[in-house]
Coordinates of C-alpha atoms and ligand atoms in Angstrom, one line a residue:
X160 CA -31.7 10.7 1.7
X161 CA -34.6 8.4 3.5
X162 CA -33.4 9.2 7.6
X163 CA -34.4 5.8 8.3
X164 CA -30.9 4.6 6.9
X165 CA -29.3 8.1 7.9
X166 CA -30.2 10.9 10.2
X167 CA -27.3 12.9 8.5
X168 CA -27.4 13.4 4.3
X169 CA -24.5 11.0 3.0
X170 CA -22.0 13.6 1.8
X171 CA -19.9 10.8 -0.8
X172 CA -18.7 7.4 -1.0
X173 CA -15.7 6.1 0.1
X174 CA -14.3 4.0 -2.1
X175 CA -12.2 1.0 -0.1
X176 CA -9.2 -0.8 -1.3
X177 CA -11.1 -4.4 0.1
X178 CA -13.2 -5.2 -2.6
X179 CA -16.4 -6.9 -3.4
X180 CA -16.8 -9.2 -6.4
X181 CA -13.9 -7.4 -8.0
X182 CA -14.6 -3.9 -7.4
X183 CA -13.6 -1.5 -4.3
X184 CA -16.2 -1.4 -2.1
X185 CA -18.4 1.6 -1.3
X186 CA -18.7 3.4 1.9
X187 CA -21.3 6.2 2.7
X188 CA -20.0 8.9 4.5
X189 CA -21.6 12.2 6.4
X190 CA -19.5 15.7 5.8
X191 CA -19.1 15.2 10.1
X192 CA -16.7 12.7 9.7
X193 CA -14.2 15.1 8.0
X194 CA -14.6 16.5 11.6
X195 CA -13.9 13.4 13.0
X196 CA -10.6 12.4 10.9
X197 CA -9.8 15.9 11.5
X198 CA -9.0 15.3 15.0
X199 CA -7.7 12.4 15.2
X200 CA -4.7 13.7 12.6
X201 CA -4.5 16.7 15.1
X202 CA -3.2 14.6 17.9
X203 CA -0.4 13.2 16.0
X204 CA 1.9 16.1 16.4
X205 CA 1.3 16.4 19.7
X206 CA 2.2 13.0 20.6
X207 CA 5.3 12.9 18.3
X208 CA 6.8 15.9 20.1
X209 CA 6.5 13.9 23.1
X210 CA 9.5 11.8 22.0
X211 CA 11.0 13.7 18.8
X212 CA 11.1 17.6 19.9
X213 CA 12.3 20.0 17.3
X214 CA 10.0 19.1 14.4
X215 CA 8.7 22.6 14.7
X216 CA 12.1 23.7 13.3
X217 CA 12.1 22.1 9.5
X218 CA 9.9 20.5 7.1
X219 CA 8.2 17.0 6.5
X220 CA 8.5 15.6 3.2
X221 CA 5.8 13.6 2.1
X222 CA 4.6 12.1 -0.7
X223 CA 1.1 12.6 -0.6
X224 CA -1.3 11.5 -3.9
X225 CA -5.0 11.6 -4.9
X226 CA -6.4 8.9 -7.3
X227 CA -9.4 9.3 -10.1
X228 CA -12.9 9.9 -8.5
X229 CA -16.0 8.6 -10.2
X230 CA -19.8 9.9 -9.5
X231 CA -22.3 7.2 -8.8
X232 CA -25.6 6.7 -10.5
X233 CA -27.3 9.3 -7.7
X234 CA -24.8 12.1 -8.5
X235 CA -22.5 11.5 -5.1
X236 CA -18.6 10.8 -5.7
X237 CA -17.1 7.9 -5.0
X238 CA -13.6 8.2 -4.4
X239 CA -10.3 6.9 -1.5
X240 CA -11.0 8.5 1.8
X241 CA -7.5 10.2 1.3
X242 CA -8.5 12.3 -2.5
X243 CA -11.6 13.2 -0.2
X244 CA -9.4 14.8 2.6
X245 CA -6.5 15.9 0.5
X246 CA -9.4 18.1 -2.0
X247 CA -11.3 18.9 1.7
X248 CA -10.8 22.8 2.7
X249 CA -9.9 20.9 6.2
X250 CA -6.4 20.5 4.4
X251 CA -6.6 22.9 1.2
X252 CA -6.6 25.9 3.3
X253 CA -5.6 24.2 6.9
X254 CA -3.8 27.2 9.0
X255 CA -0.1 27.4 9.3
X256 CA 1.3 25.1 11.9
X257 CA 5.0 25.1 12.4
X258 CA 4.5 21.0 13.3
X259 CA 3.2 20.7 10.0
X260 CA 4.8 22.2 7.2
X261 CA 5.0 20.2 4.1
X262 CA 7.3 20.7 1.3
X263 CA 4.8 19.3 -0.8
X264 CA 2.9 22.4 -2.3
X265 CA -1.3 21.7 -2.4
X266 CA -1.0 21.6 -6.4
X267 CA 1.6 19.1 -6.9
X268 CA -0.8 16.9 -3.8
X269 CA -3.8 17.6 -5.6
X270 CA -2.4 16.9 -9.6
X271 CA -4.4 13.5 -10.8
X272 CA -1.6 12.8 -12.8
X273 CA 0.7 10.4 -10.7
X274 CA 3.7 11.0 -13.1
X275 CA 3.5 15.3 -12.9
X276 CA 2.6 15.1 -8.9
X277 CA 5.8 13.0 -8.2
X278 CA 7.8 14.9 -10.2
X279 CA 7.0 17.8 -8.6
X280 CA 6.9 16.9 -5.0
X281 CA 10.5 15.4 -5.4
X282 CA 11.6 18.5 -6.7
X283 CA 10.6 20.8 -3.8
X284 CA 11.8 17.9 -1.5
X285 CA 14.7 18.2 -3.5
X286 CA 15.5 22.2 -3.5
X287 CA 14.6 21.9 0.8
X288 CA 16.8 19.4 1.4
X289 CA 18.5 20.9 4.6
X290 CA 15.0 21.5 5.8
X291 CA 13.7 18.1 5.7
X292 CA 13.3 16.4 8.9
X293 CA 11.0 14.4 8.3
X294 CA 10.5 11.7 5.5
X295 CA 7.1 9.3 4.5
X296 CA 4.3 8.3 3.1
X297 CA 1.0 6.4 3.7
X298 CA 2.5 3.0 3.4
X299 CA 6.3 1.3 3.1
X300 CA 5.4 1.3 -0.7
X301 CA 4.8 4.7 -1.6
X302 CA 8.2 5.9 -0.1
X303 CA 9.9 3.2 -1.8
X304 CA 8.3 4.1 -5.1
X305 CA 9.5 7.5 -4.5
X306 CA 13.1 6.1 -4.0
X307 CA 13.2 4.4 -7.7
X308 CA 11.5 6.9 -8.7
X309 CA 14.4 9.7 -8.1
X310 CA 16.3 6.6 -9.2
X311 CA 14.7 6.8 -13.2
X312 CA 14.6 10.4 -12.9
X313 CA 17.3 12.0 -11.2
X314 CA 19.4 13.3 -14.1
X315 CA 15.9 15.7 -15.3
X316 CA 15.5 16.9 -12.0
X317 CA 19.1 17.7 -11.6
X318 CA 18.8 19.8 -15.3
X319 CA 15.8 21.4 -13.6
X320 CA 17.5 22.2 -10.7
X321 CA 20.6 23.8 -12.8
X322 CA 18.5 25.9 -15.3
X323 CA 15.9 26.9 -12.7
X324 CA 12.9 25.6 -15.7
X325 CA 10.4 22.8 -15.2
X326 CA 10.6 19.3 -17.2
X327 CA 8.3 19.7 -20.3
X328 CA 6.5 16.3 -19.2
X329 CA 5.1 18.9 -16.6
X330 CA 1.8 20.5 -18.4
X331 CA -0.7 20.7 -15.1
X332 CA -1.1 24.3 -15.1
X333 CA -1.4 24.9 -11.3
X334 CA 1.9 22.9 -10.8
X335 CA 3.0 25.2 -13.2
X336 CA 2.4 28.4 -11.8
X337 CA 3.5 27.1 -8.4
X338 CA 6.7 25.4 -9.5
X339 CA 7.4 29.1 -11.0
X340 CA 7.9 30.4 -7.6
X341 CA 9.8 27.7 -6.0
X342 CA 12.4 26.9 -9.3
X343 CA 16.0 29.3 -9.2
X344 CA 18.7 27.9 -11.1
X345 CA 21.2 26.4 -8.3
X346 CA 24.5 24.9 -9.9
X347 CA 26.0 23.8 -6.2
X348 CA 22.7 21.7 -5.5
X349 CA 22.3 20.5 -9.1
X350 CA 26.1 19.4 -8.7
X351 CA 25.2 17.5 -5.1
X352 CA 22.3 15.5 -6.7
X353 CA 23.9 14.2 -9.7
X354 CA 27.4 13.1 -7.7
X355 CA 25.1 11.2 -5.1
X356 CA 22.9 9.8 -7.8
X357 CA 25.0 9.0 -10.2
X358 CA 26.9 6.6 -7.7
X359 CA 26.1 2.6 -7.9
X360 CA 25.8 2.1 -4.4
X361 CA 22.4 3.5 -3.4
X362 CA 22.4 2.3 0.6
X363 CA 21.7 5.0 2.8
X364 CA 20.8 7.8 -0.2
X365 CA 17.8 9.0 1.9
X366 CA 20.2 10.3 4.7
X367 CA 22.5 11.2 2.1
X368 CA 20.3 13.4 0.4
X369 CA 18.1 14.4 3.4
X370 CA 20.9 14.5 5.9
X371 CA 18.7 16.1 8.4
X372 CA 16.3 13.6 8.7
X373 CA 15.1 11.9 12.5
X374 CA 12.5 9.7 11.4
X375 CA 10.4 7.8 8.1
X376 CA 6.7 8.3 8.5
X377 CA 5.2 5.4 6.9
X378 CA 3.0 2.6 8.2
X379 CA 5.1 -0.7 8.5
X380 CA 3.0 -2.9 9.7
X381 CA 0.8 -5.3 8.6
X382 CA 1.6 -6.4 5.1
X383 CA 3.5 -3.4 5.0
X384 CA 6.7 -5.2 7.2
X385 CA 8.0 -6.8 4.0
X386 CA 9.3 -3.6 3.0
X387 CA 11.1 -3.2 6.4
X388 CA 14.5 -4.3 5.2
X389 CA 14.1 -2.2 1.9
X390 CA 13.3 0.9 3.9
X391 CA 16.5 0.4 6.6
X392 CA 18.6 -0.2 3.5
X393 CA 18.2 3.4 2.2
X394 CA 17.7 4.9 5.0
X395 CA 20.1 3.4 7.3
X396 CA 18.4 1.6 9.7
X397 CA 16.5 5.4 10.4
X398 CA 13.2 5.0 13.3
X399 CA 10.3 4.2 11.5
X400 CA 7.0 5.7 12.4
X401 CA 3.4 3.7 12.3
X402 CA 1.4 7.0 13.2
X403 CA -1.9 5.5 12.8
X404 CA -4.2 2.8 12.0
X405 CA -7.3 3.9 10.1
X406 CA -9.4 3.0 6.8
X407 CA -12.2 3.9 4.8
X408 CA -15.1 2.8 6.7
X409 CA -13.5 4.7 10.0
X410 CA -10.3 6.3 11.2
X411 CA -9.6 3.8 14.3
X412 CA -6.9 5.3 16.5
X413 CA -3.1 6.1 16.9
X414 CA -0.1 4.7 18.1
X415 CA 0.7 6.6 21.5
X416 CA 4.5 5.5 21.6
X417 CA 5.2 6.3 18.2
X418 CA 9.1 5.2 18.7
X419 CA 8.5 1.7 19.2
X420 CA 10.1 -1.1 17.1
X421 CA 7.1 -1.9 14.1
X422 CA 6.8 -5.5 15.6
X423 CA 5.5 -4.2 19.0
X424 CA 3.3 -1.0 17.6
X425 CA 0.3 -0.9 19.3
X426 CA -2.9 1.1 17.9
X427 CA -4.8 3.1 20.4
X428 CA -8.4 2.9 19.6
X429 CA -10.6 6.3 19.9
X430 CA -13.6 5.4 21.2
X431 CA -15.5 8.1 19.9
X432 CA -14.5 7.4 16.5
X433 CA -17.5 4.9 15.7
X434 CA -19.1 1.9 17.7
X435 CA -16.6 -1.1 18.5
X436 CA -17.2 -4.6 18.4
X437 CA -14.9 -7.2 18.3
X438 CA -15.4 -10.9 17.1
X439 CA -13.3 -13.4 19.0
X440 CA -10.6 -15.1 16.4
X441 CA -8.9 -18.4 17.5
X442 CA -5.5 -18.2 16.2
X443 CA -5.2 -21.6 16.2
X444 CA -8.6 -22.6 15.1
X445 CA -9.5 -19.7 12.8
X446 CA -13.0 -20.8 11.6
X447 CA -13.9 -21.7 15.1
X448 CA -14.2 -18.2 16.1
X449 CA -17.1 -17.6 18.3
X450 CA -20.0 -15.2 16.5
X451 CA -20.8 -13.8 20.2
X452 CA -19.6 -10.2 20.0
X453 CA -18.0 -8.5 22.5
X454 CA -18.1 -5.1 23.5
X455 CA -15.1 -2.5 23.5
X456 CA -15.1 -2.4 27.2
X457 CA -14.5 -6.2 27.4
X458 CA -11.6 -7.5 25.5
X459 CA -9.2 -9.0 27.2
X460 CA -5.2 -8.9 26.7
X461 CA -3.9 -11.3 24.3
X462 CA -7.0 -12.5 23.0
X463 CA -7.2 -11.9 19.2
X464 CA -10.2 -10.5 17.5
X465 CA -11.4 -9.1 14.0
X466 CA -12.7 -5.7 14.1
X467 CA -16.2 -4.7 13.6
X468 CA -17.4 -1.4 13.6
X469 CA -20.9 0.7 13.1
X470 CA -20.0 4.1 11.7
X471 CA -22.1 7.7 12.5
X472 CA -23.3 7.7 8.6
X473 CA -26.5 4.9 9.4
X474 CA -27.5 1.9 9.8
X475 CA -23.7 0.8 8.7
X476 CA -22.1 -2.2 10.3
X477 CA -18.9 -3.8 9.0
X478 CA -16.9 -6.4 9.4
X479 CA -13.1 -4.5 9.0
X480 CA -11.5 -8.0 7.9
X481 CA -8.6 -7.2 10.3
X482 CA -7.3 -9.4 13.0
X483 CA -5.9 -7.7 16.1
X484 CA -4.7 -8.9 19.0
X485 CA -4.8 -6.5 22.4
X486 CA -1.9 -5.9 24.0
X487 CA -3.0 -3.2 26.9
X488 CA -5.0 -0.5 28.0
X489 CA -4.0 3.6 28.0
X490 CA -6.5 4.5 30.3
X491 CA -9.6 2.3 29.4
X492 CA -9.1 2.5 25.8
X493 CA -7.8 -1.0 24.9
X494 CA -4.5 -1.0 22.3
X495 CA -4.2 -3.5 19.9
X496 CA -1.1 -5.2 17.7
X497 CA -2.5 -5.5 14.0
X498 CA -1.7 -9.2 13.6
X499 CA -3.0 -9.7 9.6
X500 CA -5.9 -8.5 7.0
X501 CA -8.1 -11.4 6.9
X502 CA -7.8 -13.9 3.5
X503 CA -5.2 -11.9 1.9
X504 CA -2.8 -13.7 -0.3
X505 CA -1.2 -11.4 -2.2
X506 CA -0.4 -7.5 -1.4
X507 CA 2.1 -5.4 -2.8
X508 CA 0.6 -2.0 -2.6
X509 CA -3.0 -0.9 -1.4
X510 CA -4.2 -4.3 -3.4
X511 CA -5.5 -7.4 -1.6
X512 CA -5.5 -10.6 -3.6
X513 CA -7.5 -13.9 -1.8
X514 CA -7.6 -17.1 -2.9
X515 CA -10.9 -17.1 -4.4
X516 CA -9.5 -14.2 -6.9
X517 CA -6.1 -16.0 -7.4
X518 CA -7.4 -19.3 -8.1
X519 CA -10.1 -17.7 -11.0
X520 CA -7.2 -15.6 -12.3
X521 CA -5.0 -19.4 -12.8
X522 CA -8.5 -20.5 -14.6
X523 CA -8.8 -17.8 -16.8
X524 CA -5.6 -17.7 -17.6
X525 CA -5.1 -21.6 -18.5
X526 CA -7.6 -21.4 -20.9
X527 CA -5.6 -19.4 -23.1
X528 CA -3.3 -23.7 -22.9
X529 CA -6.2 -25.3 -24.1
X530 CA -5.3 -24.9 -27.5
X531 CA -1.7 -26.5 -26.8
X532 CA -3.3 -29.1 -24.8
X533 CA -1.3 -28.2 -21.9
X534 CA -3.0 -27.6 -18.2
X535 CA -1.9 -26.3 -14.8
X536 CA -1.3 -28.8 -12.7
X537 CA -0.7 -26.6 -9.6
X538 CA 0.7 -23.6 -9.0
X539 CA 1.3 -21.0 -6.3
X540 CA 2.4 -17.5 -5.6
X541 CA 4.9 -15.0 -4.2
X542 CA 5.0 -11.4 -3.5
X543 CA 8.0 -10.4 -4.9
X544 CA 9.3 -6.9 -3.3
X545 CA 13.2 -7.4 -4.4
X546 CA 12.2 -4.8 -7.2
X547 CA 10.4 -1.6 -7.2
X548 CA 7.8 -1.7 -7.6
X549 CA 7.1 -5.2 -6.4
X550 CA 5.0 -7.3 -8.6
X551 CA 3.0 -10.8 -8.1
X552 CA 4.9 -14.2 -9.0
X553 CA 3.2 -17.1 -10.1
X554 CA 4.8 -20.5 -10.5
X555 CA 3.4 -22.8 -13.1
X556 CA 3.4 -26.4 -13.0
X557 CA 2.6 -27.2 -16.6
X558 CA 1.3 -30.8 -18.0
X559 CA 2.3 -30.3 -21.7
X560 CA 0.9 -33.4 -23.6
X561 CA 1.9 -32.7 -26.4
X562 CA 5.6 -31.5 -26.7
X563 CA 5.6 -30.7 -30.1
X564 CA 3.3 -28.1 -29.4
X565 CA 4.1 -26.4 -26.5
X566 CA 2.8 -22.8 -25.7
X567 CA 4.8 -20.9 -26.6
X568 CA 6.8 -17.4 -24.9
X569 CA 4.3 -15.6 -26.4
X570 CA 1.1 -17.3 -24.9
X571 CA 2.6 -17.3 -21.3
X572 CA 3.0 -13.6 -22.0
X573 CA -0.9 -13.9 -22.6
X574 CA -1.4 -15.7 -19.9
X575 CA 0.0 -12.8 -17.4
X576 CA -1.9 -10.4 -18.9
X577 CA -4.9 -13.1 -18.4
X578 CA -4.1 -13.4 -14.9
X579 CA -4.0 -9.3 -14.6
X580 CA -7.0 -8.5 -16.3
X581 CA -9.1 -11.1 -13.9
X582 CA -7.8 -9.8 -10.8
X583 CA -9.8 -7.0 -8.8
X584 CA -10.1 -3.1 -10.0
X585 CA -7.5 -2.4 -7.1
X586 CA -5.1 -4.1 -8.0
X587 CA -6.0 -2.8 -12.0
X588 CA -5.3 0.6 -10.9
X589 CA -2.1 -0.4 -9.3
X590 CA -0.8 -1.3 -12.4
X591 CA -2.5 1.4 -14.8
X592 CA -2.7 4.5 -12.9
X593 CA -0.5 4.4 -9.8
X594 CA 2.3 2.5 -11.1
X595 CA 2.5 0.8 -7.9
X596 CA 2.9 -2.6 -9.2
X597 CA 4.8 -4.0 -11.5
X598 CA 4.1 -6.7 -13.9
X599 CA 3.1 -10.2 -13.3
X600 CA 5.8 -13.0 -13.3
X601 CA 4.2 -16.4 -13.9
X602 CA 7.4 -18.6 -13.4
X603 CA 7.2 -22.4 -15.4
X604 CA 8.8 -24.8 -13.2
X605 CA 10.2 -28.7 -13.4
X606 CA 7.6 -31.1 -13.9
X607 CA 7.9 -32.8 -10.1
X608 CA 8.2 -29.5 -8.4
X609 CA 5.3 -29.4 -6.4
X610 CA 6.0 -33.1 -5.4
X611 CA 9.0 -31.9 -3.8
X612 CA 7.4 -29.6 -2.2
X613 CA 4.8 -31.5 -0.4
X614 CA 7.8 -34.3 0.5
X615 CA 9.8 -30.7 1.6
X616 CA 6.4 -30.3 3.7
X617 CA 6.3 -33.6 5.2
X618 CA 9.7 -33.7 6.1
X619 CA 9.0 -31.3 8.6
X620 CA 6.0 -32.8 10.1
X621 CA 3.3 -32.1 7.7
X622 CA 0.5 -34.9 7.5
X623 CA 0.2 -36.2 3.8
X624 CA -3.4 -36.7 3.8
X625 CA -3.9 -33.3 5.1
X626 CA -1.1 -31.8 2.9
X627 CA -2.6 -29.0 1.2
X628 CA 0.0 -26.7 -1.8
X629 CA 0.0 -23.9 -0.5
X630 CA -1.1 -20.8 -2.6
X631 CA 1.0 -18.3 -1.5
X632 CA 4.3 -19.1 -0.3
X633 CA 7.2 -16.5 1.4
X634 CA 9.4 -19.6 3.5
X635 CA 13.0 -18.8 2.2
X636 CA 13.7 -23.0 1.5
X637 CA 10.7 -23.3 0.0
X638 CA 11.0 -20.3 -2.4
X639 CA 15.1 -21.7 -3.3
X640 CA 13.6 -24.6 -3.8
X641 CA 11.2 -23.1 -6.5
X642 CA 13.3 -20.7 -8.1
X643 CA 16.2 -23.8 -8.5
X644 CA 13.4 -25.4 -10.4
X645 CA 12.3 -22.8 -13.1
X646 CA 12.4 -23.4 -16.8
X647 CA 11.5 -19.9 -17.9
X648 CA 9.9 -16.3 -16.6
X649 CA 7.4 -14.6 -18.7
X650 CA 5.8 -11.0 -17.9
X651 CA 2.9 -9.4 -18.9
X652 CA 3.6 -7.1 -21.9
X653 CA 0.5 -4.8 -21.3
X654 CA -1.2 -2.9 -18.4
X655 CA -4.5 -5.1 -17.9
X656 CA -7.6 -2.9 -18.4
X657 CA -8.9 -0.1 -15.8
X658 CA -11.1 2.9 -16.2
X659 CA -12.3 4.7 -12.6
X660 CA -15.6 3.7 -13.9
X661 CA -17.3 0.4 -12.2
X662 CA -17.6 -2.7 -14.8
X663 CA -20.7 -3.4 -13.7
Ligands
AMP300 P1 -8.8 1.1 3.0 O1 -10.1 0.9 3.5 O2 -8.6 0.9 1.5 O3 -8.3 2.5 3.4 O4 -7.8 0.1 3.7 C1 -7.8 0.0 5.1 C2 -7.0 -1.2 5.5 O5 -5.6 -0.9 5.4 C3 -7.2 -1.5 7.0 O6 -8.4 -2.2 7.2 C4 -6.0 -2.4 7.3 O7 -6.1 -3.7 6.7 C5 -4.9 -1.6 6.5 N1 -4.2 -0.6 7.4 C6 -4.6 0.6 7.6 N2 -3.8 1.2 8.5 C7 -2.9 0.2 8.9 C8 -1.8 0.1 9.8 N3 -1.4 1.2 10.5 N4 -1.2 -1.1 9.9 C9 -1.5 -2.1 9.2 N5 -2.5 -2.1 8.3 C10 -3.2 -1.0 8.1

């Protein structure tokens, strides 16, 4: 409470998806910032009428979640800045606004339980399927996780929809009492779900289902463009919509021309949002970046910079770890492109895997080969978003010394669940409590794979003594070349461990 760190009390701690040494990272907060966000969600509408009018006359659907909160050692909550605003009275008792009319009742937002909240919130989406006209989520992944998810699911929500009762998996008692007013038994609509569902070819089911929809709401860019192709497959090729750029320590700004294509989105940044600095990045020399700061005022088009920021809670000053690269001015408020999250390897959902976390994952894993004499001799890694949800690929180079005993299926199944349980508490919760990732792959290939790779590498101009594997690959030859090399695929059995409490 000392006012030499803060003039204002911090109100919570927000808890960030960038974590350090393994667990999210903590962010003090003042109750003004709810203010703050506040606004800047405010001018969204506004600036989306400007190019999509109508949205007044129908109903967004979006699936909106809050995850586990935990109390620290002083009695404050730590928790995502989302649960925070989503359990705030800013949005629990927000007024009515046509522009903003959810299907998504406050009970089925606000249920812990990610199973019973996306259950419910399809099944309002569902019964106001006319009314839709608008479809999202936070990020690519969430929508797409609410697509298979109607996928495994669609036959109870049809027998809901017929008998006008809720699924017995359904015990929250608010969703109870408000699914009770929004359940009638409709055969015509039950009928409509289960023909469109029930049919093998799923491209274009979100305009199927939600014929009246003009737009998807969900952030695409970033490590979110992977899903791009997904997301035009069952949507056909519908606008997608990057409203805003924003993150636990600070919510940065909006995208003023919300209809552009997601490879030229541009982020406004609100200047009264927090104090802006900007650290010159070299694109082509990234550790050569100066360390000379540079002012909000100052940047200059086409330069690239990672974002630093001082918040209103205190004596706060961090670096984002995003590189952004400005593309204009609206006004004097410079716009920026998001070009990358620093040192990320791997990302599926909200998680952020360097190389640091991979590489100690690989040696915790391996151990579990000692006992077969058998070591990785290199490996490397893929984000794999063909399913849903996607899940983390590793391919193994093994050195088995002695054949005749080899590890067997069974201890590469340990050794995914080796990998999961090193990796950080975001990515933990992604598998156990979200269900936004699926589980690891690790992928045996040829002995000589990685050879091959490196000649592949040279054959297109690498230098061999400056060849380096890379640890995370995504070039289509190179991943054919992998996957034509694979002995056997092995998953992780179990969900690695998680609790919302800290390890340490
Ligand atoms: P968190 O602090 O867990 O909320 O994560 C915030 C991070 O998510 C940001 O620093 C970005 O790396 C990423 N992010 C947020 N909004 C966007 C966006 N519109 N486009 C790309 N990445 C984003």
């Amino acid at each position: 409470r000392s006012p030499i760190l803060s003039a204002h009390p911090i109100s919570e701690f927000l808890t960030s998806s960038g974590t350090s040494a393994g667990e999210r990272k903590l962010m003090p907060t003042i109750r003004e910032e709810l203010d703050r966000r506040q606004l800047l969600y405010s001018l969204l509408m506004p600036v989306m009428n400007l190019y999509m009018p109508g949205l007044d006359k129908g109903k967004g659907l979006y699936f909106l979640f809050v995850k586990s909160e935990t109390k620290t050692p002083g009695g404050l909550l730590a928790r995502p800045v989302l649960t925070s605003y989503y359990k705030s009275d800013h949005f629990k008792t927000r007024a009515f606004d046509p522009y903003n009319v959810y299907t998504s009742p406050n009970e089925a937002i606000l249920c812990p339980d990610s199973f019973q909240s996306m259950y419910s919130q399809m099944l309002c989406g569902l019964y106001e399927r006319l009314q839709v006209l608008r479809l999202g989520a936070i990020f690519a992944s969430g929508l797409l996780r609410a697509i298979r998810f109607l996928q495994l699911n669609w036959r109870e929500l049809a027998h809901d929809i017929r008998t006008g009762t809720l699924n017995l998996k359904i015990s929250d008692s608010d969703i109870k009492s408000c699914m009770a007013r929004v359940l009638r038994p409709d055969q015509e609509l039950a009928d409509f779900i289960e023909s469109e569902c029930s049919k093998d070819n799923w491209e274009r089911i979100i305009t199927r289902i939600w014929p009246n929809t003009k737009y998807l709401e969900v952030i695409v860019t970033g490590a979110m463009a992977q899903y791009i192709p997904t997301l035009d497959y069952y949507s056909g090729g519908l606008p997608k919509v990057c409203t805003m750029y924003a993150s636990s320590e600070c919510y940065f700004g909006l995208n003023l021309n919300p209809m552009s294509k997601p490879s030229e989105v541009s982020y406004t940044i609100m200047p009264n949002m927090a104090y802006f600095e900007f650290l010159p990045h070299d694109p082509n020399s990234p550790s050569a970046g100066s360390d000379k700061l540079v002012d909000l005022v100052d940047v200059e088009v086409g330069k690239e910079y990672e974002l630093v920021i001082t918040t209103y809670a205190g004596l706060c000053r961090y670096r984002v770890g995003d590189i952004l690269r400005v593309t204009g001015f609206h006004n004097s408020a410079p716009q920026f492109h998001f070009v990358r999250r620093k040192n990320v390897l791997l990302s599926i959902d909200s998680d952020k895997t360097d190389e640091a976390e991979l590489q100690s994952a690989v040696e915790n894993a391996s151990k579990l080969l000692n006992k077969f004499n058998t070591t990785v001799v290199e490996y490397t890694s893929y984000a794999d978003t063909k399913t849903i949800p996607g899940h983390y690929v590793i391919y193994w180079e093994l050195l088995v010394k002695d054949p005749t005993n080899a590890p067997t299926k069974e201890v590469l199944e340990q050794c995914c669940l080796a990998m999961e349980e090193s990796l950080n508490s975001v990515y933990r919760q992604g598998r156990v409590e979200c269900n936004s990732i699926g589980a690891l792959e690790i992928r045996v290939v040829k002995n000589g794979t990685f050879e091959e790779l490196m000649d592949y590498a040279i054959s297109r101009g690498a230098s061999i003594n400056q060849y380096k594997v890379p640890r995370c690959v995504n070039f289509t030859p190179i991943m054919e070349l992998l996957d034509s090399r694979v002995l056997s695929n092995h998953f992780s059995q179990s969900l690695p461990h998680w609790t919302p409490e800290r390890r340490r």
